[in-house]
Tab-separated table of C-alpha atoms in Angstrom:
chain	number	residue	atom	x	y	z
W	1	HIS	CA	2.149	-0.035	11.593
W	2	TRP	CA	4.597	-0.918	14.267
W	3	ILE	CA	7.391	-1.397	11.647
W	4	ALA	CA	6.923	2.087	10.358
W	5	LYS	CA	6.986	3.393	14.109
W	6	GLU	CA	10.388	1.561	14.418
W	7	PHE	CA	11.621	4.016	11.875
W	8	GLY	CA	10.027	7.040	13.235
W	9	TYR	CA	7.551	7.210	10.224
W	10	ASP	CA	4.017	8.456	10.629
W	11	GLY	CA	2.719	7.363	7.304
W	12	ARG	CA	2.591	10.714	5.590
W	13	GLY	CA	5.080	11.710	2.739
W	14	LYS	CA	8.466	10.282	2.388
W	15	PRO	CA	10.229	8.869	5.388
W	16	THR	CA	12.600	11.308	7.012
W	17	ASN	CA	14.890	8.635	8.257
W	18	PRO	CA	16.255	10.454	11.267
W	19	ARG	CA	18.575	7.568	12.214
W	20	PRO	CA	21.610	7.532	9.780
W	21	LYS	CA	22.237	3.780	10.039
W	22	ARG	CA	18.495	2.663	9.848
W	23	ARG	CA	16.691	3.682	6.735
W	24	LEU	CA	13.130	2.972	5.608
W	25	TYR	CA	12.370	2.650	1.761
W	26	LEU	CA	8.926	2.628	0.519
W	27	VAL	CA	8.731	0.796	-3.008
W	28	ASP	CA	5.545	0.757	-5.126
W	29	ARG	CA	4.445	-2.202	-7.260
W	30	GLU	CA	5.653	-0.748	-10.379
W	31	GLU	CA	9.094	-0.176	-8.945
W	32	ASN	CA	9.138	-3.740	-7.715
W	33	ARG	CA	8.193	-5.457	-11.010
W	34	ALA	CA	11.843	-5.611	-12.231
W	35	ASN	CA	12.482	-8.088	-9.343
W	36	LEU	CA	9.575	-10.386	-9.979
W	37	HIS	CA	8.055	-12.740	-12.594
W	38	PRO	CA	6.434	-10.567	-15.468
W	39	THR	CA	2.899	-11.451	-14.456
W	40	TYR	CA	3.514	-11.901	-10.674
W	41	TYR	CA	0.828	-9.407	-9.542
W	42	GLU	CA	-1.670	-10.446	-12.213
W	43	ASP	CA	-1.241	-14.078	-11.175
W	44	LEU	CA	-1.887	-13.165	-7.505
W	45	GLU	CA	-4.917	-11.192	-8.332
W	46	GLU	CA	-6.280	-14.168	-10.116
W	47	VAL	CA	-6.007	-16.249	-7.050
W	48	TRP	CA	-6.701	-13.682	-4.328
W	49	GLY	CA	-9.258	-11.307	-6.191
W	50	ARG	CA	-9.012	-7.629	-6.229
W	51	ASP	CA	-10.771	-6.179	-3.027
W	52	THR	CA	-10.539	-9.215	-0.630
W	53	PRO	CA	-8.498	-8.838	2.531
W	54	LEU	CA	-5.690	-11.089	1.162
W	55	ALA	CA	-5.278	-8.914	-2.096
W	56	ARG	CA	-5.447	-5.661	-0.132
W	57	ARG	CA	-2.630	-6.901	2.163
W	58	PHE	CA	-0.371	-8.777	-0.175
W	59	LEU	CA	-1.107	-6.962	-3.467
W	60	TYR	CA	-1.598	-3.402	-2.405
W	61	GLY	CA	0.419	-3.329	0.702
W	62	GLU	CA	-2.293	-2.093	3.132
W	63	TRP	CA	-1.436	-2.777	6.781
W	64	ILE	CA	-4.861	-4.432	7.572
W	65	GLU	CA	-5.896	-6.271	10.523
W	66	PHE	CA	-7.620	-9.524	9.300
W	67	ALA	CA	-9.661	-10.019	12.287
W	68	THR	CA	-11.649	-6.815	11.740
W	69	GLU	CA	-12.047	-7.152	8.086
W	70	GLN	CA	-15.167	-8.446	6.175
W	71	PRO	CA	-14.282	-11.414	3.918
W	72	PHE	CA	-17.232	-10.850	1.835
W	73	HIS	CA	-18.937	-7.796	0.476
W	74	ARG	CA	-22.813	-7.584	-0.200
W	75	GLU	CA	-22.371	-6.310	-3.711
W	76	TRP	CA	-20.306	-9.595	-4.615
W	77	ILE	CA	-23.214	-11.762	-3.852
W	78	LEU	CA	-24.738	-13.339	-7.007
W	79	PHE	CA	-27.890	-15.513	-7.081
W	80	TRP	CA	-28.843	-18.394	-9.423
W	81	GLY	CA	-32.446	-18.716	-10.405
W	82	THR	CA	-32.606	-15.238	-12.068
W	83	PRO	CA	-33.019	-14.137	-15.671
W	84	GLU	CA	-29.361	-13.442	-15.732
W	85	GLU	CA	-28.256	-16.612	-13.824
W	86	PRO	CA	-30.805	-19.334	-14.649
W	87	GLU	CA	-31.126	-22.535	-12.453
W	88	PRO	CA	-28.310	-25.082	-13.007
W	89	ASP	CA	-28.993	-28.458	-14.625
W	90	GLN	CA	-28.478	-30.701	-11.509
W	91	SER	CA	-27.474	-33.664	-13.858
W	92	GLU	CA	-24.338	-31.721	-14.634
W	93	LEU	CA	-23.235	-30.996	-11.051
W	94	VAL	CA	-21.017	-32.893	-8.796
W	95	VAL	CA	-22.711	-32.268	-5.410
W	96	GLU	CA	-21.112	-32.380	-1.959
W	97	VAL	CA	-22.388	-31.311	1.513
W	98	GLY	CA	-20.315	-29.793	4.226
W	99	PHE	CA	-21.853	-30.273	7.696
W	100	ASP	CA	-20.755	-28.471	10.937
W	101	PRO	CA	-22.445	-30.130	13.780
W	102	ALA	CA	-23.107	-28.322	17.013
W	103	ILE	CA	-21.115	-29.173	20.077
W	104	SER	CA	-21.786	-26.037	22.352
W	105	LYS	CA	-23.249	-26.539	25.709
W	106	ASN	CA	-25.170	-23.365	25.196
W	107	ASP	CA	-28.541	-24.190	23.661
W	108	ARG	CA	-28.692	-20.935	21.888
W	109	ALA	CA	-25.330	-21.399	20.466
W	110	ALA	CA	-25.699	-25.292	19.655
W	111	ARG	CA	-27.046	-24.895	16.109
W	112	SER	CA	-25.789	-27.310	13.453
W	113	ALA	CA	-25.356	-26.174	9.919
W	114	LEU	CA	-25.244	-27.880	6.580
W	115	VAL	CA	-24.559	-26.595	3.026
W	116	ALA	CA	-25.070	-28.479	-0.233
W	117	ALA	CA	-23.286	-27.149	-3.317
W	118	GLY	CA	-22.643	-28.532	-6.720
W	119	GLN	CA	-19.844	-27.711	-9.055
W	120	VAL	CA	-20.138	-27.781	-12.883
W	121	ARG	CA	-17.690	-30.262	-14.457
W	122	ARG	CA	-18.218	-29.485	-18.084
W	123	GLY	CA	-19.547	-27.015	-20.534
W	124	PRO	CA	-19.291	-23.037	-20.632
W	125	ASN	CA	-19.917	-22.914	-16.904
W	126	ARG	CA	-17.159	-25.368	-15.863
W	127	GLY	CA	-15.933	-24.611	-12.440
W	128	ARG	CA	-18.811	-22.652	-11.204
W	129	ILE	CA	-20.278	-23.608	-7.713
W	130	TYR	CA	-23.933	-23.476	-7.154
W	131	VAL	CA	-25.072	-23.387	-3.552
W	132	LEU	CA	-28.173	-25.581	-3.613
W	133	GLU	CA	-29.395	-25.720	-0.019
W	134	ALA	CA	-28.583	-24.397	3.294
W	135	GLN	CA	-29.978	-25.433	6.837
W	136	ALA	CA	-29.360	-24.631	10.406
W	137	GLY	CA	-30.953	-25.727	13.484
W	138	HIS	CA	-30.736	-27.250	16.997
W	139	TRP	CA	-30.814	-31.043	16.305
W	140	SER	CA	-30.065	-34.247	18.065
W	141	VAL	CA	-27.681	-36.734	16.573
W	142	LEU	CA	-30.463	-38.759	14.948
W	143	GLU	CA	-32.058	-35.418	13.673
W	144	GLN	CA	-28.745	-34.296	12.203
W	145	VAL	CA	-28.482	-37.758	10.405
W	146	LYS	CA	-32.074	-37.472	9.105
W	147	HIS	CA	-31.532	-33.987	7.668
W	148	LEU	CA	-28.346	-35.039	5.978
W	149	LEU	CA	-29.846	-38.225	4.419
W	150	ASP	CA	-32.785	-36.209	3.079
W	151	VAL	CA	-30.362	-33.779	1.467
W	152	VAL	CA	-28.316	-36.634	0.053
W	153	ARG	CA	-31.524	-38.102	-1.427
W	154	ARG	CA	-32.796	-34.572	-2.782
W	155	HIS	CA	-29.632	-33.639	-4.603
W	156	ASP	CA	-27.874	-36.953	-5.364
W	157	VAL	CA	-24.918	-35.969	-3.174
W	158	ARG	CA	-21.605	-37.788	-3.882
W	159	THR	CA	-19.709	-36.740	-0.678
W	160	VAL	CA	-20.504	-35.487	2.833
W	161	ARG	CA	-17.675	-33.763	4.576
W	162	ILE	CA	-17.672	-33.554	8.442
W	163	GLU	CA	-14.884	-31.963	10.506
W	164	ASP	CA	-12.492	-34.786	11.805
W	165	VAL	CA	-12.550	-33.770	15.593
W	166	ALA	CA	-14.076	-35.494	18.656
W	167	TYR	CA	-17.885	-35.539	18.416
W	168	GLN	CA	-17.892	-34.935	14.707
W	169	ARG	CA	-15.826	-37.991	14.020
W	170	ALA	CA	-18.428	-40.160	15.957
W	171	LEU	CA	-21.142	-38.623	13.905
W	172	GLY	CA	-19.533	-39.722	10.695
W	173	ASP	CA	-19.791	-43.412	11.833
W	174	VAL	CA	-23.412	-42.960	12.806
W	175	LEU	CA	-24.129	-41.289	9.379
W	176	ASP	CA	-22.398	-43.980	7.540
W	177	ARG	CA	-24.177	-46.751	9.359
W	178	GLU	CA	-27.580	-45.114	8.809
W	179	ALA	CA	-26.820	-44.443	5.209
W	180	ARG	CA	-26.142	-48.191	4.525
W	181	LEU	CA	-29.131	-49.363	6.435
W	182	ALA	CA	-31.330	-46.983	4.200
W	183	GLY	CA	-29.503	-48.332	0.992
W	184	ILE	CA	-27.961	-44.930	0.285
W	185	SER	CA	-24.651	-44.806	-1.526
W	186	VAL	CA	-22.609	-41.758	-0.397
W	187	HIS	CA	-19.081	-41.206	0.775
W	188	ILE	CA	-18.524	-39.845	4.217
W	189	GLU	CA	-15.304	-37.888	4.498
W	190	LEU	CA	-13.706	-36.704	7.698
W	191	VAL	CA	-11.740	-33.435	6.986
W	192	LYS	CA	-8.957	-32.060	9.301
W	193	PRO	CA	-9.552	-28.458	10.291
W	194	ASP	CA	-7.725	-25.968	7.890
W	195	ALA	CA	-6.580	-23.133	10.010
W	196	ASP	CA	-9.196	-20.827	11.738
W	197	LYS	CA	-12.576	-19.794	10.350
W	198	LEU	CA	-11.389	-16.346	9.347
W	199	ARG	CA	-8.503	-17.715	7.341
W	200	ARG	CA	-10.968	-20.319	5.470
W	201	ALA	CA	-13.233	-17.407	4.768
W	202	ASN	CA	-10.412	-15.168	3.347
W	203	ALA	CA	-9.485	-18.240	1.148
W	204	TRP	CA	-13.021	-18.413	-0.347
W	205	SER	CA	-13.758	-14.682	-0.738
W	206	PRO	CA	-11.925	-14.292	-4.179
W	207	LEU	CA	-14.412	-16.997	-5.554
W	208	VAL	CA	-17.389	-14.999	-4.367
W	209	GLU	CA	-15.945	-11.715	-5.565
W	210	ASP	CA	-15.403	-13.000	-9.122
W	211	GLY	CA	-18.814	-14.789	-9.427
W	212	THR	CA	-17.552	-18.400	-9.249
W	213	VAL	CA	-19.820	-19.203	-6.355
W	214	LEU	CA	-23.631	-18.385	-6.871
W	215	PHE	CA	-26.163	-18.589	-4.063
W	216	GLY	CA	-29.675	-19.959	-4.290
W	217	PRO	CA	-32.957	-18.172	-3.467
W	218	GLY	CA	-33.857	-18.018	0.117
W	219	GLN	CA	-30.335	-18.348	1.445
W	220	LYS	CA	-29.984	-14.977	3.236
W	221	GLN	CA	-29.326	-16.656	6.496
W	222	LEU	CA	-26.192	-18.386	5.074
W	223	ILE	CA	-24.979	-15.134	3.478
């Protein structure tokens, strides 16, 4: 890391500190506990997971490059609809849809994507998130609205979230109008972008690692 290089340290053994007035100290977690809240590391592990990029960087001190890291590992992926994880009772779920409409001028890149997921609000599985459906395709505006309204009907969706920028904002207005004309009650929420896509993925990776998020059968493309 460039900081280590500033002190003439190559990462092996203890720092030799060749410059008398510039010294590099390496402190491990156990040595640092005296300066922190007693459960500081355990609390962060609960939030950031154990093997996620965030945990590796801020819990274990690895100098990793986030842009080259995989936020999700294949072995973390759990599916519902198996003997170990039965299909959820949809009546117990609060279902929302996230929709990312295509805006690229490149036909091959202009694929819209929607994901419907339900969270359990009571009982022993409270808090778990079940990915119910995922679709992607090259759709016109009216085709996007049709796919969304079909999913809203199919899963009794409470909220549809669309990114609050440019074309996406206009799509929200069209969807709201078409839902009212069809007699469908659903809340359309425009969401401000939260950082870049990689940071968003890193924020969700602990929930996949600890089994909070479960994927449905046939969702390999989403994964």
